[in-house]
mmCIF file of C-alpha atoms in Angstrom:
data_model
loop_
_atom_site.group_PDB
_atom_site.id
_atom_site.type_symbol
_atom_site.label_atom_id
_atom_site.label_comp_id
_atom_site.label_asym_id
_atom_site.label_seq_id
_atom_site.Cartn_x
_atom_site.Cartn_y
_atom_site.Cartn_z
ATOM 1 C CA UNK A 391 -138.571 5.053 7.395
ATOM 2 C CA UNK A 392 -140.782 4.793 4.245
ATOM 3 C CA UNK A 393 -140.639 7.230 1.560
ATOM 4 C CA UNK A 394 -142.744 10.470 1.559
ATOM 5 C CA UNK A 395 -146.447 9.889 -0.371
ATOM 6 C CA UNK A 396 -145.851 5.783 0.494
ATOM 7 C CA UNK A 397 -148.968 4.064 2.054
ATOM 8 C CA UNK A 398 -148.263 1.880 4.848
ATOM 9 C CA UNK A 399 -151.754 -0.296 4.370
ATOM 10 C CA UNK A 400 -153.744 -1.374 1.684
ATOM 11 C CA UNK A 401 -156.707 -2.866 1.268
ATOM 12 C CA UNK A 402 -158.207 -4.984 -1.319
ATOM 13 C CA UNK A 403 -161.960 -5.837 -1.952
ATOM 14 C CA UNK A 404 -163.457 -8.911 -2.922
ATOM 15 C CA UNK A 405 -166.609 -10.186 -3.535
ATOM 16 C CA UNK A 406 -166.920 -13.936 -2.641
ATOM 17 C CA UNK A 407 -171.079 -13.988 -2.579
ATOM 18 C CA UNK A 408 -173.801 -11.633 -3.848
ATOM 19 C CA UNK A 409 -173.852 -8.827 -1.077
ATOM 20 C CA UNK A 410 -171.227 -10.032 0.527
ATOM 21 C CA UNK A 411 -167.504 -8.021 0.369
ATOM 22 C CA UNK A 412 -164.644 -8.839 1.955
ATOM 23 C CA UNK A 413 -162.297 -6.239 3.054
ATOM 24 C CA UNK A 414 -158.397 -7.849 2.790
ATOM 25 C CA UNK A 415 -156.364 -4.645 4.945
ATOM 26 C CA UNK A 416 -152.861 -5.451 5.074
ATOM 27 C CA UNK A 417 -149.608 -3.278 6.847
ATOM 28 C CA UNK A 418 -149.994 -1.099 9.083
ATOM 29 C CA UNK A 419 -152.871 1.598 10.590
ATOM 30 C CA UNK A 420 -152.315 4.621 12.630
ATOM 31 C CA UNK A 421 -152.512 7.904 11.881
ATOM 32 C CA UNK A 422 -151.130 8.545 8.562
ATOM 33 C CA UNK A 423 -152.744 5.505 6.755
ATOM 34 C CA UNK A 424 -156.171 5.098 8.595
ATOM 35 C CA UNK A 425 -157.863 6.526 5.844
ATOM 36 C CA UNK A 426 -156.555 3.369 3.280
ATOM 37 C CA UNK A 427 -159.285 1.372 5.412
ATOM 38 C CA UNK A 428 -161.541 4.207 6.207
ATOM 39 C CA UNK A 429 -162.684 5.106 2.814
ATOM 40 C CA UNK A 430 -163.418 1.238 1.522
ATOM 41 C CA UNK A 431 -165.440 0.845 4.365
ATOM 42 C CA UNK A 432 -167.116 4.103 3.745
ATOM 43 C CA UNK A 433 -167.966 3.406 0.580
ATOM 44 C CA UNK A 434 -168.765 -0.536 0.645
ATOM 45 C CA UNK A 435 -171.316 -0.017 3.588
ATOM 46 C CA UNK A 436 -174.330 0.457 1.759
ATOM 47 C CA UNK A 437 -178.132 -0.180 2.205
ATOM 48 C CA UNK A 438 -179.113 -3.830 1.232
ATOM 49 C CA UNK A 439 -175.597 -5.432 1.734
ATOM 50 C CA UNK A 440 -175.861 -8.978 3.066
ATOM 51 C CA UNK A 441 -172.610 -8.221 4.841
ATOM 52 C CA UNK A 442 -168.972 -6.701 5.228
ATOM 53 C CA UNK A 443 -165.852 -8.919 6.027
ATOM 54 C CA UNK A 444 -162.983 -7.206 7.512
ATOM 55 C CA UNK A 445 -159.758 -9.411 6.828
ATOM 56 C CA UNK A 446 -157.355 -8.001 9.379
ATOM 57 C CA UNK A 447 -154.432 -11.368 9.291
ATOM 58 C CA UNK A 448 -152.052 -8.840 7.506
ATOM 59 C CA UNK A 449 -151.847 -6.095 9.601
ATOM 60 C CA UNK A 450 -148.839 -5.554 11.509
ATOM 61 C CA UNK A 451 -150.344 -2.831 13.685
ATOM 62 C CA UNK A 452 -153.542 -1.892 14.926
ATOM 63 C CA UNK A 453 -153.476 1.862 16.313
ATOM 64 C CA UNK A 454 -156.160 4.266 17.730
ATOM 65 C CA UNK A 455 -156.682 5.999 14.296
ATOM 66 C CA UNK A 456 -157.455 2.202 12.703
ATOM 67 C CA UNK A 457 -159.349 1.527 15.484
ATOM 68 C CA UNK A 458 -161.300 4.856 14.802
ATOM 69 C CA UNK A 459 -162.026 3.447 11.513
ATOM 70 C CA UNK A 460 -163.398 0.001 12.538
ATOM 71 C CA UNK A 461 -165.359 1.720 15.295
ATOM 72 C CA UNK A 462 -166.543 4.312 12.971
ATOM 73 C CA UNK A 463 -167.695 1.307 10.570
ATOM 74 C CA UNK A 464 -169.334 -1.074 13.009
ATOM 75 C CA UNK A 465 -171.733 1.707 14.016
ATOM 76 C CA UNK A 466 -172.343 2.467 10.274
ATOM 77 C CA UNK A 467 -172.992 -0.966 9.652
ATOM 78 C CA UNK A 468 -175.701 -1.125 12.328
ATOM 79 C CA UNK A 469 -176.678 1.544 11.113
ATOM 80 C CA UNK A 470 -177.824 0.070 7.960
ATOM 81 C CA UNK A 471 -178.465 -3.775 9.206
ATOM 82 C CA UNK A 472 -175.292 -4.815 7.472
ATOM 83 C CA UNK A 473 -173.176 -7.649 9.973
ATOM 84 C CA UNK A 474 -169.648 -6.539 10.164
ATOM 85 C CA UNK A 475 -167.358 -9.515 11.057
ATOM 86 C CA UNK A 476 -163.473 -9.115 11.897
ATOM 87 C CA UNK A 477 -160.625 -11.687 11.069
ATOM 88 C CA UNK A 478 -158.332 -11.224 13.463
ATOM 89 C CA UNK A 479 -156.230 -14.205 15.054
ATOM 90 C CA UNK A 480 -152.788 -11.929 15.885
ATOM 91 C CA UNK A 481 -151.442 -10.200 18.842
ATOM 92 C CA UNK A 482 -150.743 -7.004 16.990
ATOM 93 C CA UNK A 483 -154.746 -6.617 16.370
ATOM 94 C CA UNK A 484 -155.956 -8.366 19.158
ATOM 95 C CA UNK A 485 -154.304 -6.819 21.483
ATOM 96 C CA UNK A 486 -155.020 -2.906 21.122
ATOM 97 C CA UNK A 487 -159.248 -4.342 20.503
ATOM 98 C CA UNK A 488 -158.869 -6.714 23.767
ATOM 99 C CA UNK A 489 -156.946 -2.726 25.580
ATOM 100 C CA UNK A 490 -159.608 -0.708 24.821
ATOM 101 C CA UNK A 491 -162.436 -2.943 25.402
ATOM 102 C CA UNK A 492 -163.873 -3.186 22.161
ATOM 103 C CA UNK A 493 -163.907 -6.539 21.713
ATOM 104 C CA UNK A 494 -167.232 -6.193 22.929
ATOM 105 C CA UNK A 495 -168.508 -4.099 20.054
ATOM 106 C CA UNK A 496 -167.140 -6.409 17.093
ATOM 107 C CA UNK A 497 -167.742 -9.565 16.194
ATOM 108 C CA UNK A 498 -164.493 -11.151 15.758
ATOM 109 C CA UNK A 499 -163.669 -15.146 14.523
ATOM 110 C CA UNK A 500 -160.257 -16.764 13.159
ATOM 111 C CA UNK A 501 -160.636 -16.909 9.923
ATOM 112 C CA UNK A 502 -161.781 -15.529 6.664
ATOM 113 C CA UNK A 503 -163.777 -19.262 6.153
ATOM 114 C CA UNK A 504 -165.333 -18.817 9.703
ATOM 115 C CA UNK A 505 -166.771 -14.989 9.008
ATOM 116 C CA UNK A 506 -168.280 -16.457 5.464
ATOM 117 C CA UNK A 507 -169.909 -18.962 7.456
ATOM 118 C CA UNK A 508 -171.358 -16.650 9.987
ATOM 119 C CA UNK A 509 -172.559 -14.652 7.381
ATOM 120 C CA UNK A 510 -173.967 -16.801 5.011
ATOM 121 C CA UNK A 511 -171.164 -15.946 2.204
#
């Protein structure tokens, strides 16, 4: 069990092109570590972004809460314009997207390479 006050995700943010930020979440979101991807998301998605890259290789588990988040994102994002791309390629994260039906809603691809590609990064 981890510690009391310990994050189980992080995320770190990188900026590969001009308007272009990648999103690196590793661990694991659910309900008491969401937020560690929410409020990067928040804050990245902003008017004239070219786009946002959500690296999700390093997550061990995908639950409703970080769904929430993504979800909460991708409408955001389309809000504003901005493509949101997803790196997924394992069960853990593929799976709960592929349950629920989202994987619909997000564009998803392999690898971080493939999502620069798509978006011109």
């Amino acid at each position: 069990m981890p510690e009391p006050g310990a994050t189980l995700a992080s995320v770190r943010t990188d900026r590969p092109a001009d308007g272009v930020v990648v999103l690196r979440v590793s661990g694991e979101l659910d309900t008491s570590s969401a937020d560690e991807l929410a409020k990067p998301l928040q804050e990245t998605l902003v008017e004239g972004l070219r786009a946002v890259v959500v690296d999700l290789l390093e997550v061990r588990f995908l639950g409703s809460a970080g769904l929430e988040a993504l979800v909460t994102g991708s409408k955001r994002a389309a809000g504003l314009g901005v493509p949101l791309v997803l790196v997924a390629a394992g069960r853990a994260v593929l799976r709960p997207i592929e349950a629920t039906g989202l994987s619909s809603v997000f564009t998803i691809v392999d690898s971080e390479e493939e999502a620069l590609a798509k978006v011109g990064g």
